[in-house]
Tab-separated table of C-alpha atoms in Angstrom:
chain	number	residue	atom	x	y	z
A	1	MET	CA	-1.181	-20.313	10.490
A	2	THR	CA	1.608	-22.680	11.444
A	3	ASN	CA	2.955	-23.007	14.947
A	4	GLU	CA	5.561	-25.749	14.974
A	5	ILE	CA	7.481	-26.023	18.214
A	6	ARG	CA	10.544	-28.268	18.429
A	7	ASP	CA	11.392	-30.266	21.502
A	8	ASP	CA	15.170	-29.819	21.265
A	9	LEU	CA	15.069	-25.997	21.427
A	10	LYS	CA	14.687	-23.299	24.070
A	11	TYR	CA	12.539	-20.201	23.492
A	12	THR	CA	11.998	-16.584	24.549
A	13	ASP	CA	8.809	-14.653	25.070
A	14	SER	CA	9.877	-12.420	22.181
A	15	HIS	CA	9.689	-15.480	19.881
A	16	GLU	CA	13.326	-16.358	19.295
A	17	TRP	CA	14.537	-19.951	19.478
A	18	ILE	CA	17.969	-21.067	20.628
A	19	LYS	CA	19.783	-24.343	20.193
A	20	VAL	CA	22.617	-24.903	22.645
A	21	LYS	CA	25.546	-27.156	21.761
A	22	ASP	CA	28.288	-27.047	24.429
A	23	ASP	CA	29.429	-23.419	24.620
A	24	ILE	CA	27.920	-22.447	21.281
A	25	ALA	CA	24.329	-21.486	20.482
A	26	ILE	CA	22.385	-21.078	17.250
A	27	ILE	CA	19.580	-18.519	17.233
A	28	GLY	CA	16.588	-17.926	14.969
A	29	ILE	CA	12.954	-16.904	15.139
A	30	THR	CA	10.121	-19.332	15.779
A	31	ASP	CA	7.647	-20.703	13.294
A	32	HIS	CA	4.958	-18.707	15.079
A	33	ALA	CA	6.997	-15.494	14.660
A	34	GLN	CA	7.652	-15.993	10.951
A	35	SER	CA	4.000	-16.804	10.411
A	36	GLU	CA	2.929	-13.614	12.206
A	37	LEU	CA	5.425	-11.521	10.234
A	38	THR	CA	4.681	-13.175	6.851
A	39	ASP	CA	6.745	-12.441	3.736
A	40	ILE	CA	10.131	-11.592	5.189
A	41	VAL	CA	11.890	-9.458	2.584
A	42	PHE	CA	15.053	-8.347	4.349
A	43	ALA	CA	17.339	-9.420	7.177
A	44	GLU	CA	19.946	-6.980	8.457
A	45	LEU	CA	22.560	-9.254	9.948
A	46	PRO	CA	25.011	-8.249	12.689
A	47	VAL	CA	28.779	-8.096	12.279
A	48	ILE	CA	30.782	-11.168	13.259
A	49	GLY	CA	32.698	-10.491	16.469
A	50	LYS	CA	30.039	-8.244	17.961
A	51	GLU	CA	29.438	-8.845	21.669
A	52	LEU	CA	25.876	-8.897	22.900
A	53	LYS	CA	24.204	-8.880	26.255
A	54	LYS	CA	21.012	-10.824	26.836
A	55	GLY	CA	18.149	-8.776	25.416
A	56	ASP	CA	20.305	-6.668	23.075
A	57	GLU	CA	19.128	-6.166	19.523
A	58	LEU	CA	20.576	-9.005	17.496
A	59	CYS	CA	19.329	-8.084	14.059
A	60	VAL	CA	16.399	-6.613	12.192
A	61	VAL	CA	14.038	-8.512	9.921
A	62	GLU	CA	11.598	-6.737	7.686
A	63	SER	CA	8.402	-7.984	6.158
A	64	VAL	CA	6.606	-6.090	3.409
A	65	LYS	CA	4.779	-3.961	5.959
A	66	SER	CA	6.848	-3.976	9.131
A	67	VAL	CA	10.270	-3.759	10.703
A	68	SER	CA	10.927	-6.141	13.618
A	69	GLU	CA	13.867	-6.301	15.977
A	70	ILE	CA	15.189	-9.692	16.986
A	71	TYR	CA	16.724	-9.832	20.467
A	72	SER	CA	19.531	-11.982	21.741
A	73	PRO	CA	18.131	-14.616	24.148
A	74	ILE	CA	21.458	-14.814	26.033
A	75	SER	CA	24.792	-12.996	26.228
A	76	GLY	CA	27.519	-13.953	23.815
A	77	LYS	CA	29.787	-13.085	20.934
A	78	ILE	CA	28.702	-13.502	17.358
A	79	ILE	CA	30.866	-16.066	15.594
A	80	ASN	CA	28.824	-16.751	12.481
A	81	VAL	CA	25.861	-15.314	10.564
A	82	ASN	CA	23.642	-16.994	7.992
A	83	LYS	CA	24.921	-15.283	4.833
A	84	LYS	CA	22.224	-16.971	2.737
A	85	LEU	CA	19.660	-14.655	4.304
A	86	GLU	CA	21.233	-11.621	2.649
A	87	ASP	CA	19.872	-12.589	-0.742
A	88	ASN	CA	17.132	-15.000	0.320
A	89	PRO	CA	15.536	-13.760	3.547
A	90	GLU	CA	12.384	-15.725	2.701
A	91	ILE	CA	14.226	-18.851	3.918
A	92	ILE	CA	13.168	-17.714	7.412
A	93	ASN	CA	9.525	-18.144	6.349
A	94	GLU	CA	10.139	-21.411	4.588
A	95	ASN	CA	12.311	-23.102	7.173
A	96	PRO	CA	12.638	-21.114	10.397
A	97	TYR	CA	14.303	-23.874	12.452
A	98	ASP	CA	16.879	-25.237	9.991
A	99	ASP	CA	18.023	-23.295	6.920
A	100	GLY	CA	16.500	-20.119	8.351
A	101	TRP	CA	18.823	-19.877	11.374
A	102	ILE	CA	20.141	-16.340	11.863
A	103	VAL	CA	23.327	-16.293	13.959
A	104	GLU	CA	25.711	-18.496	15.888
A	105	ILE	CA	27.169	-17.158	19.129
A	106	SER	CA	29.699	-18.277	21.671
A	107	ILE	CA	28.009	-18.292	25.057
A	108	THR	CA	29.475	-16.040	27.749
A	109	ASN	CA	27.071	-16.816	30.580
A	110	GLU	CA	25.690	-20.364	30.716
A	111	LYS	CA	23.445	-19.554	33.654
A	112	GLU	CA	21.168	-17.488	31.441
A	113	ILE	CA	20.077	-20.611	29.576
A	114	VAL	CA	18.136	-21.894	32.588
A	115	ASN	CA	15.804	-18.895	32.435
A	116	LEU	CA	14.725	-19.530	28.843
A	117	LEU	CA	11.350	-21.083	28.065
A	118	ASP	CA	11.112	-24.800	27.409
A	119	PRO	CA	8.887	-26.036	24.546
A	120	LYS	CA	5.891	-26.547	26.860
A	121	GLU	CA	6.143	-23.048	28.299
A	122	TYR	CA	6.503	-21.516	24.855
A	123	LYS	CA	3.502	-23.444	23.586
A	124	LYS	CA	1.439	-22.002	26.426
A	125	LEU	CA	2.626	-18.503	25.530
A	126	ILE	CA	1.454	-18.592	21.927
A	127	GLU	CA	-1.811	-20.413	22.488
B	1	MET	CA	-13.639	3.748	17.759
B	2	LEU	CA	-12.619	2.306	14.396
B	3	ILE	CA	-15.208	2.129	11.632
B	4	LYS	CA	-15.718	-1.326	10.171
B	5	SER	CA	-16.523	-2.010	6.543
B	6	PRO	CA	-20.199	-2.763	5.847
B	7	ILE	CA	-19.030	-6.238	4.769
B	8	HIS	CA	-16.652	-6.791	7.701
B	9	ASP	CA	-18.134	-10.212	8.497
B	10	VAL	CA	-17.150	-11.493	5.050
B	11	HIS	CA	-13.521	-10.671	5.805
B	12	GLU	CA	-13.742	-12.497	9.135
B	13	LYS	CA	-14.963	-15.543	7.227
B	14	PHE	CA	-12.006	-15.305	4.868
B	15	ALA	CA	-9.726	-15.177	7.954
B	16	ALA	CA	-8.383	-11.712	7.180
B	17	LYS	CA	-5.757	-10.025	9.343
B	18	PHE	CA	-6.893	-6.491	10.041
B	19	THR	CA	-5.166	-3.144	10.273
B	20	GLU	CA	-6.146	0.371	11.256
B	21	PHE	CA	-6.142	2.774	8.315
B	22	ALA	CA	-7.384	6.381	8.498
B	23	GLY	CA	-9.882	5.495	11.222
B	24	PHE	CA	-11.069	2.273	9.601
B	25	LYS	CA	-10.524	-1.377	10.491
B	26	MET	CA	-9.776	-3.029	7.145
B	27	PRO	CA	-8.138	-6.288	5.989
B	28	ILE	CA	-4.376	-5.902	5.560
B	29	TYR	CA	-3.988	-9.398	4.125
B	30	TYR	CA	-5.709	-12.761	4.059
B	31	SER	CA	-2.864	-15.138	3.210
B	32	SER	CA	0.246	-13.122	2.370
B	33	ILE	CA	0.860	-9.671	0.900
B	34	LYS	CA	3.348	-10.989	-1.678
B	35	ASN	CA	1.074	-13.783	-2.767
B	36	GLU	CA	-1.937	-11.472	-3.071
B	37	HIS	CA	0.159	-8.957	-4.978
B	38	ILE	CA	1.224	-11.501	-7.590
B	39	THR	CA	-2.349	-12.812	-7.844
B	40	VAL	CA	-3.501	-9.347	-8.965
B	41	ARG	CA	-0.642	-8.977	-11.462
B	42	GLU	CA	-1.173	-12.441	-12.978
B	43	LYS	CA	-4.833	-13.317	-12.380
B	44	VAL	CA	-7.514	-11.372	-10.559
B	45	GLY	CA	-8.160	-10.078	-7.056
B	46	LEU	CA	-11.084	-8.558	-5.190
B	47	PHE	CA	-10.597	-5.654	-2.762
B	48	ASP	CA	-13.003	-4.069	-0.319
B	49	VAL	CA	-12.142	-0.363	-0.381
B	50	SER	CA	-15.195	0.902	1.482
B	51	HIS	CA	-12.923	3.103	3.602
B	52	MET	CA	-12.866	5.476	0.619
B	53	SER	CA	-15.459	8.264	0.618
B	54	ASN	CA	-18.543	8.927	-1.552
B	55	ILE	CA	-19.973	12.392	-2.131
B	56	TRP	CA	-22.868	13.190	-4.488
B	57	ILE	CA	-22.628	16.617	-6.126
B	58	SER	CA	-25.796	17.747	-7.894
B	59	GLY	CA	-27.638	20.927	-8.811
B	60	SER	CA	-27.402	23.326	-11.744
B	61	ASP	CA	-23.853	24.471	-10.870
B	62	ALA	CA	-22.349	21.057	-10.034
B	63	GLU	CA	-20.041	21.131	-13.047
B	64	LYS	CA	-18.913	24.685	-12.240
B	65	LEU	CA	-18.133	23.768	-8.643
B	66	ILE	CA	-15.995	20.796	-9.674
B	67	SER	CA	-14.104	22.905	-12.191
B	68	LEU	CA	-13.510	25.580	-9.568
B	69	THR	CA	-12.314	23.196	-6.874
B	70	THR	CA	-10.228	20.742	-8.920
B	71	ILE	CA	-7.376	20.913	-11.425
B	72	GLU	CA	-9.751	19.472	-14.060
B	73	ASP	CA	-12.172	21.370	-16.282
B	74	ALA	CA	-15.311	19.321	-15.562
B	75	SER	CA	-17.027	20.558	-18.736
B	76	LYS	CA	-14.585	18.337	-20.658
B	77	ILE	CA	-15.713	15.204	-18.863
B	78	LYS	CA	-18.611	13.705	-20.804
B	79	ASN	CA	-21.514	11.831	-19.327
B	80	GLU	CA	-20.529	8.295	-18.215
B	81	MET	CA	-16.882	9.247	-17.921
B	82	SER	CA	-14.783	9.545	-14.771
B	83	GLN	CA	-11.669	11.583	-14.088
B	84	TYR	CA	-8.769	11.461	-11.659
B	85	THR	CA	-7.984	14.902	-10.279
B	86	ALA	CA	-6.901	16.848	-7.186
B	87	ILE	CA	-8.479	19.434	-4.885
B	88	LEU	CA	-6.113	22.244	-3.903
B	89	ARG	CA	-5.883	24.932	-1.271
B	90	GLU	CA	-5.365	28.523	-2.414
B	91	ASP	CA	-1.599	28.070	-1.936
B	92	GLY	CA	-1.618	25.266	-4.518
B	93	THR	CA	-1.047	22.394	-2.084
B	94	ILE	CA	-3.134	19.237	-2.399
B	95	ILE	CA	-5.983	18.668	0.056
B	96	ASP	CA	-6.883	15.354	-1.537
B	97	ASP	CA	-6.762	13.454	-4.803
B	98	VAL	CA	-10.119	12.163	-5.986
B	99	ILE	CA	-11.970	10.507	-8.812
B	100	PHE	CA	-15.253	12.014	-9.911
B	101	MET	CA	-17.804	10.277	-12.099
B	102	HIS	CA	-20.213	12.074	-14.396
B	103	LEU	CA	-23.522	10.208	-14.118
B	104	ASN	CA	-26.323	11.997	-15.982
B	105	ASP	CA	-27.125	15.203	-14.037
B	106	GLU	CA	-24.953	14.415	-11.042
B	107	TYR	CA	-21.402	13.685	-10.094
B	108	MET	CA	-20.144	11.171	-7.595
B	109	MET	CA	-16.818	12.121	-6.088
B	110	ILE	CA	-14.558	9.551	-4.378
B	111	PRO	CA	-12.205	11.258	-1.894
B	112	ASN	CA	-9.766	9.255	0.216
B	113	ALA	CA	-10.494	7.422	3.462
B	114	GLY	CA	-11.492	9.713	6.297
B	115	MET	CA	-11.680	12.764	4.011
B	116	SER	CA	-15.423	12.869	3.327
B	117	GLU	CA	-16.380	15.514	5.904
B	118	LYS	CA	-13.420	17.714	5.131
B	119	ILE	CA	-14.068	17.631	1.388
B	120	ALA	CA	-17.849	17.989	1.693
B	121	ASP	CA	-17.343	21.047	3.961
B	122	TRP	CA	-14.787	22.513	1.557
B	123	LEU	CA	-17.137	22.067	-1.417
B	124	ARG	CA	-20.068	23.632	0.477
B	125	LYS	CA	-17.901	26.559	1.567
B	126	LYS	CA	-16.611	27.225	-1.954
B	127	ALA	CA	-20.133	26.900	-3.415
B	128	LYS	CA	-21.398	29.469	-0.930
B	129	GLU	CA	-18.515	31.907	-1.515
B	130	ASN	CA	-19.159	31.758	-5.258
B	131	ASN	CA	-22.970	31.736	-5.149
B	132	LEU	CA	-23.208	28.348	-6.830
B	133	THR	CA	-26.413	26.314	-6.695
B	134	VAL	CA	-25.390	22.821	-5.687
B	135	LYS	CA	-26.342	20.038	-3.349
B	136	ILE	CA	-23.511	18.214	-1.582
B	137	ASN	CA	-24.486	14.886	-0.088
B	138	ASP	CA	-21.893	12.892	1.852
B	139	VAL	CA	-23.037	9.263	1.450
B	140	SER	CA	-19.767	7.591	2.409
B	141	ARG	CA	-21.347	5.368	5.014
B	142	ASN	CA	-24.128	4.263	2.640
B	143	TYR	CA	-21.846	2.666	0.088
B	144	THR	CA	-19.599	-0.350	-0.137
B	145	ILE	CA	-16.798	-0.022	-2.680
B	146	LEU	CA	-15.322	-3.106	-4.318
B	147	ALA	CA	-12.355	-3.114	-6.668
B	148	ILE	CA	-11.819	-6.058	-8.978
B	149	GLN	CA	-8.383	-5.873	-10.505
B	150	GLY	CA	-6.130	-8.042	-12.652
B	151	PRO	CA	-5.919	-9.468	-16.194
B	152	ASP	CA	-9.000	-11.667	-15.594
B	153	SER	CA	-11.119	-9.022	-13.849
B	154	ARG	CA	-13.272	-8.403	-16.926
B	155	ASN	CA	-13.784	-12.117	-17.569
B	156	THR	CA	-14.869	-12.615	-13.973
B	157	LEU	CA	-17.337	-9.727	-13.865
B	158	GLN	CA	-18.730	-10.519	-17.306
B	159	LYS	CA	-20.110	-13.784	-15.931
B	160	LEU	CA	-22.342	-11.750	-13.612
B	161	THR	CA	-23.833	-9.196	-16.008
B	162	ASP	CA	-25.596	-8.912	-19.396
B	163	THR	CA	-23.937	-5.558	-20.092
B	164	ASP	CA	-21.004	-5.972	-22.487
B	165	LEU	CA	-18.073	-4.812	-20.362
B	166	ASN	CA	-15.885	-4.329	-23.440
B	167	LYS	CA	-18.071	-1.308	-24.163
B	168	ILE	CA	-16.981	0.423	-20.971
B	169	GLY	CA	-13.774	2.156	-21.992
B	170	PHE	CA	-10.890	3.181	-19.735
B	171	PHE	CA	-12.281	5.606	-17.132
B	172	GLY	CA	-15.818	4.996	-18.417
B	173	CYS	CA	-18.541	4.660	-15.801
B	174	SER	CA	-22.247	3.835	-15.674
B	175	TYR	CA	-25.087	2.273	-13.752
B	176	ILE	CA	-25.108	-1.480	-14.184
B	177	HIS	CA	-26.623	-4.623	-12.718
B	178	ILE	CA	-24.126	-7.150	-11.478
B	179	ALA	CA	-25.477	-10.373	-10.036
B	180	GLY	CA	-28.872	-8.663	-10.083
B	181	LYS	CA	-27.669	-5.769	-7.922
B	182	GLU	CA	-27.575	-2.154	-8.974
B	183	CYS	CA	-24.043	-0.727	-8.872
B	184	ILE	CA	-22.084	2.101	-10.354
B	185	ILE	CA	-19.209	0.601	-12.308
B	186	SER	CA	-16.088	2.437	-13.412
B	187	HIS	CA	-13.199	1.135	-15.460
B	188	THR	CA	-10.653	2.434	-12.944
B	189	GLY	CA	-8.295	1.165	-10.291
B	190	TYR	CA	-5.196	1.662	-8.200
B	191	THR	CA	-3.126	-1.311	-9.324
B	192	GLY	CA	-2.154	-0.459	-12.904
B	193	GLU	CA	-3.874	-3.648	-14.110
B	194	LEU	CA	-7.080	-4.091	-16.075
B	195	GLY	CA	-9.785	-3.455	-13.524
B	196	PHE	CA	-13.103	-2.090	-12.387
B	197	GLU	CA	-14.473	-0.419	-9.293
B	198	LEU	CA	-18.031	-0.887	-8.054
B	199	GLN	CA	-20.030	1.452	-5.836
B	200	ILE	CA	-22.912	-0.434	-4.315
B	201	ASN	CA	-25.509	0.865	-1.897
B	202	ASN	CA	-25.502	-1.061	1.370
B	203	LYS	CA	-29.221	-1.728	0.931
B	204	GLU	CA	-28.286	-4.009	-1.985
B	205	LYS	CA	-26.463	-6.501	0.299
B	206	PRO	CA	-22.931	-5.992	-0.991
B	207	GLU	CA	-21.653	-9.001	0.990
B	208	VAL	CA	-23.644	-11.232	-1.373
B	209	LEU	CA	-21.974	-9.554	-4.348
B	210	PHE	CA	-18.522	-9.990	-2.799
B	211	ASN	CA	-19.123	-13.711	-2.344
B	212	LYS	CA	-20.580	-14.102	-5.847
B	213	ILE	CA	-17.552	-12.455	-7.434
B	214	ILE	CA	-15.240	-14.701	-5.429
B	215	SER	CA	-17.110	-17.844	-6.485
B	216	GLU	CA	-17.414	-16.831	-10.169
B	217	GLY	CA	-13.734	-15.878	-10.231
B	218	GLY	CA	-12.738	-19.286	-8.937
B	219	GLU	CA	-11.882	-20.582	-12.400
B	220	TYR	CA	-9.456	-17.675	-12.827
B	221	GLY	CA	-7.824	-18.109	-9.424
B	222	ILE	CA	-9.402	-15.039	-7.803
B	223	LYS	CA	-8.509	-14.155	-4.216
B	224	PRO	CA	-9.614	-11.499	-1.754
B	225	ILE	CA	-6.836	-8.905	-1.463
B	226	GLY	CA	-5.971	-6.735	1.528
B	227	LEU	CA	-4.636	-3.204	1.868
B	228	GLY	CA	-1.056	-4.484	2.171
B	229	ALA	CA	-0.974	-5.608	-1.454
B	230	ARG	CA	-3.018	-2.574	-2.488
B	231	ASP	CA	-0.126	-0.451	-1.230
B	232	THR	CA	2.664	-2.452	-2.912
B	233	LEU	CA	0.669	-2.663	-6.171
B	234	ARG	CA	0.151	1.113	-6.358
B	235	LEU	CA	3.754	1.797	-5.366
B	236	GLU	CA	5.102	-0.340	-8.226
B	237	LYS	CA	3.023	1.876	-10.536
B	238	SER	CA	4.145	5.121	-8.815
B	239	PHE	CA	0.590	6.071	-7.842
B	240	LEU	CA	0.281	8.534	-4.973
B	241	LEU	CA	-0.955	7.600	-1.496
B	242	ALA	CA	-2.686	10.472	0.287
B	243	GLY	CA	-1.124	9.954	3.722
B	244	ASN	CA	2.376	9.640	2.250
B	245	GLU	CA	2.933	11.641	-0.920
B	246	PHE	CA	1.042	14.819	-0.076
B	247	LYS	CA	0.371	14.948	3.614
B	248	ASP	CA	2.752	17.851	4.242
B	249	GLY	CA	1.429	20.324	1.710
B	250	ARG	CA	2.774	19.267	-1.686
B	251	THR	CA	1.553	20.773	-4.929
B	252	PRO	CA	0.525	18.773	-8.011
B	253	LEU	CA	3.678	20.038	-9.739
B	254	GLU	CA	5.834	18.561	-6.977
B	255	ALA	CA	3.765	15.341	-6.993
B	256	LEU	CA	4.219	14.953	-10.788
B	257	LEU	CA	0.527	15.469	-11.517
B	258	ASN	CA	1.296	17.964	-14.315
B	259	TRP	CA	-0.532	15.680	-16.743
B	260	ALA	CA	-3.733	16.026	-14.700
B	261	ILE	CA	-3.706	19.842	-14.610
B	262	ASN	CA	-6.016	21.489	-17.122
B	263	TRP	CA	-4.521	24.985	-17.342
B	264	ASN	CA	-7.310	26.285	-19.583
B	265	HIS	CA	-9.724	26.940	-16.759
B	266	GLU	CA	-9.807	28.888	-13.507
B	267	PHE	CA	-9.417	26.853	-10.317
B	268	ILE	CA	-8.479	27.354	-6.703
B	269	GLY	CA	-4.695	27.230	-6.358
B	270	LYS	CA	-3.955	28.057	-10.010
B	271	THR	CA	-2.198	31.375	-9.295
B	272	SER	CA	0.136	29.683	-6.817
B	273	LEU	CA	0.880	26.840	-9.244
B	274	LEU	CA	1.723	29.281	-12.021
B	275	LYS	CA	4.137	31.052	-9.674
B	276	GLN	CA	5.798	27.789	-8.690
B	277	LYS	CA	6.043	26.741	-12.324
B	278	GLU	CA	7.778	29.998	-13.175
B	279	MET	CA	10.240	29.671	-10.280
B	280	GLY	CA	10.986	26.144	-11.444
B	281	ASN	CA	13.392	25.076	-8.752
B	282	TYR	CA	11.238	22.850	-6.519
B	283	GLU	CA	11.489	19.289	-5.183
B	284	ARG	CA	9.720	16.701	-7.277
B	285	LEU	CA	8.529	13.197	-6.647
B	286	THR	CA	11.202	10.813	-7.863
B	287	ASN	CA	11.376	7.058	-8.421
B	288	LEU	CA	14.339	5.338	-6.808
B	289	LEU	CA	15.302	1.724	-7.488
B	290	CYS	CA	17.640	0.233	-4.893
B	291	LEU	CA	20.890	-1.274	-6.138
B	292	GLU	CA	21.700	-2.877	-2.771
B	293	ASN	CA	19.729	-4.968	-0.263
B	294	GLY	CA	17.553	-3.050	2.135
B	295	VAL	CA	14.067	-1.655	2.503
B	296	PRO	CA	13.493	2.070	2.070
B	297	ARG	CA	10.622	3.365	4.201
B	298	ASN	CA	8.641	6.569	4.654
B	299	GLY	CA	10.884	9.184	6.288
B	300	CYS	CA	14.267	7.829	5.137
B	301	GLU	CA	16.651	10.598	4.126
B	302	ILE	CA	18.096	10.806	0.600
B	303	GLN	CA	21.714	11.909	0.354
B	304	LYS	CA	24.272	12.784	-2.284
B	305	ASP	CA	27.883	12.944	-1.089
B	306	GLY	CA	26.630	13.069	2.502
B	307	LEU	CA	24.289	16.027	1.927
B	308	LYS	CA	20.532	15.766	2.334
B	309	VAL	CA	18.835	16.114	-1.062
B	310	GLY	CA	15.451	14.541	-0.391
B	311	ILE	CA	13.144	12.357	1.656
B	312	VAL	CA	11.354	9.056	1.026
B	313	THR	CA	7.549	9.205	1.201
B	314	SER	CA	6.832	5.547	0.294
B	315	GLY	CA	9.083	2.520	0.059
B	316	THR	CA	8.930	-1.247	0.021
B	317	ILE	CA	10.425	-4.334	-1.566
B	318	SER	CA	8.725	-4.695	-4.927
B	319	PRO	CA	7.156	-8.167	-5.056
B	320	CYS	CA	7.500	-8.195	-8.875
B	321	LEU	CA	11.094	-6.931	-9.073
B	322	ASN	CA	12.278	-8.298	-5.734
B	323	LYS	CA	14.211	-5.071	-5.159
B	324	GLY	CA	13.777	-2.077	-2.901
B	325	ILE	CA	11.743	0.716	-4.494
B	326	ALA	CA	10.943	4.168	-3.192
B	327	MET	CA	9.121	7.328	-4.082
B	328	ALA	CA	10.898	10.359	-2.695
B	329	TYR	CA	10.833	14.122	-2.951
B	330	VAL	CA	14.238	15.052	-4.352
B	331	LYS	CA	15.737	18.450	-5.152
B	332	SER	CA	15.330	19.102	-8.849
B	333	GLU	CA	19.053	19.132	-9.677
B	334	TYR	CA	19.597	15.599	-8.291
B	335	ARG	CA	16.781	13.732	-10.037
B	336	GLU	CA	18.089	13.064	-13.528
B	337	ILE	CA	17.385	9.529	-14.748
B	338	ASP	CA	20.206	7.082	-13.796
B	339	ASN	CA	21.592	9.443	-11.158
B	340	ILE	CA	22.867	7.444	-8.171
B	341	LEU	CA	21.761	8.596	-4.714
B	342	ASP	CA	22.041	7.129	-1.211
B	343	ILE	CA	18.998	6.209	0.875
B	344	LEU	CA	19.732	6.253	4.581
B	345	VAL	CA	18.142	3.215	6.267
B	346	ARG	CA	18.857	2.955	10.009
B	347	GLY	CA	22.062	4.919	9.514
B	348	LYS	CA	23.264	2.724	6.645
B	349	LYS	CA	23.550	4.032	3.093
B	350	ILE	CA	21.845	2.042	0.349
B	351	LYS	CA	22.675	2.962	-3.237
B	352	ALA	CA	19.678	3.687	-5.437
B	353	LYS	CA	19.193	4.794	-9.007
B	354	VAL	CA	16.722	7.386	-10.261
B	355	THR	CA	14.355	5.683	-12.711
B	356	LYS	CA	11.386	6.665	-14.845
B	357	PRO	CA	7.975	5.838	-13.419
B	358	PRO	CA	6.443	3.314	-13.185
B	359	PHE	CA	8.726	0.711	-11.568
B	360	VAL	CA	6.707	-2.130	-13.070
B	361	LYS	CA	5.638	-1.693	-16.665
B	362	LYS	CA	2.236	-2.483	-18.162
B	363	ASP	CA	1.447	-6.169	-18.771
B	364	TRP	CA	4.243	-7.275	-16.468
B	365	ALA	CA	2.819	-10.800	-16.157
B	366	LYS	CA	2.710	-11.302	-19.940
B	367	LEU	CA	6.174	-9.903	-20.569
B	368	LYS	CA	8.159	-11.419	-17.707
């Protein structure tokens, strides 16, 4: 069981991570989440241009045994998806914080970022 | 309240993740389903399948009762041989698929998880209706069942017994001592690999046997394997799963068990099967190999040109093929080999091709 938590990211209680860079954010699932899911075999990515509200379903990842919804930590518009995951979804298991990123969004409501969990809070949640 | 395996503590020690299955709390995986799956295809794995049932059938009419209640003619099954078969209702639909072992004057039947009472009651009822002298003894909770499966399963077990395992042919069975413990061994399995299954009375301390097999198998790379990989392994070989392939009243003709039907004897459900056979036009279990990314799952609709032509009963990503695979009941006119159908996954169509079973051929690890 691995549970890496990075200091430069924000988190949700549904185990997504988000990296904010000006008005753009990159989103993925945490090391803890990938480890719980194990063996991700499919990622159904959203369409570029889709607008999401905080908490909307962002995409679906499937492991051998289960189907899991990934939720958007904040509101925004999808501007990029990680195409590599279409043929190699296992990258999420191997490298959840770098190569295993899922989508990039343009942020529509900065204020929502404040409510996300910081690394310490997320650590508490999964302990 | 979930029933735990008699050797539950062993699984805790191996840090298993558990799942609920047919009223039992059993390991779903220890490390990873994919990894365990490949271990069984390439090396050897050890499963605890104690959730399966054990029923002793004895008495002067035991053979007659089995012939009456299954699609097999039990008189054809010699001593120290086992047989895969199915128990049907009068309307020809499957109640359960089972293995029975012929051991001297008795038979041990292995119904699926959670089916022991239902099957034992059914057998008693049919014995009574037909004035058969039998004794039915449900001993499911007295036995631990281990399955050792994979190319090195024989090598591993051979280290623990003086009996020459090469002499136990496919579907052979007998009493044996393994690591000094009395077991019933059968050359059977649910993975399509070389393998054996062991029935061991709980008085014999089966947890010690489990640990011994794991330590002796170390040189071959043995691992404990959970139910997750058990499911993907059987699906690659197109073997039926009770809760999926015949839970809604399917007949052995629909479930492609034609090969297991012995028509030269009288059995419950035969009249209905003959009728269905004559009618001909019924849905049949069909192998579908996905041509696009996506994971077919139980309940997904099968379409052709937007019309419903079938339904998925089991689906996954095949760890060996790395593609979506599904077993589905499909209308007979749409299931020709190479026919292209759509599987509807969350409203999205995934193209899939009808293929011949199994998805993964024999000796996959050697041939790949």
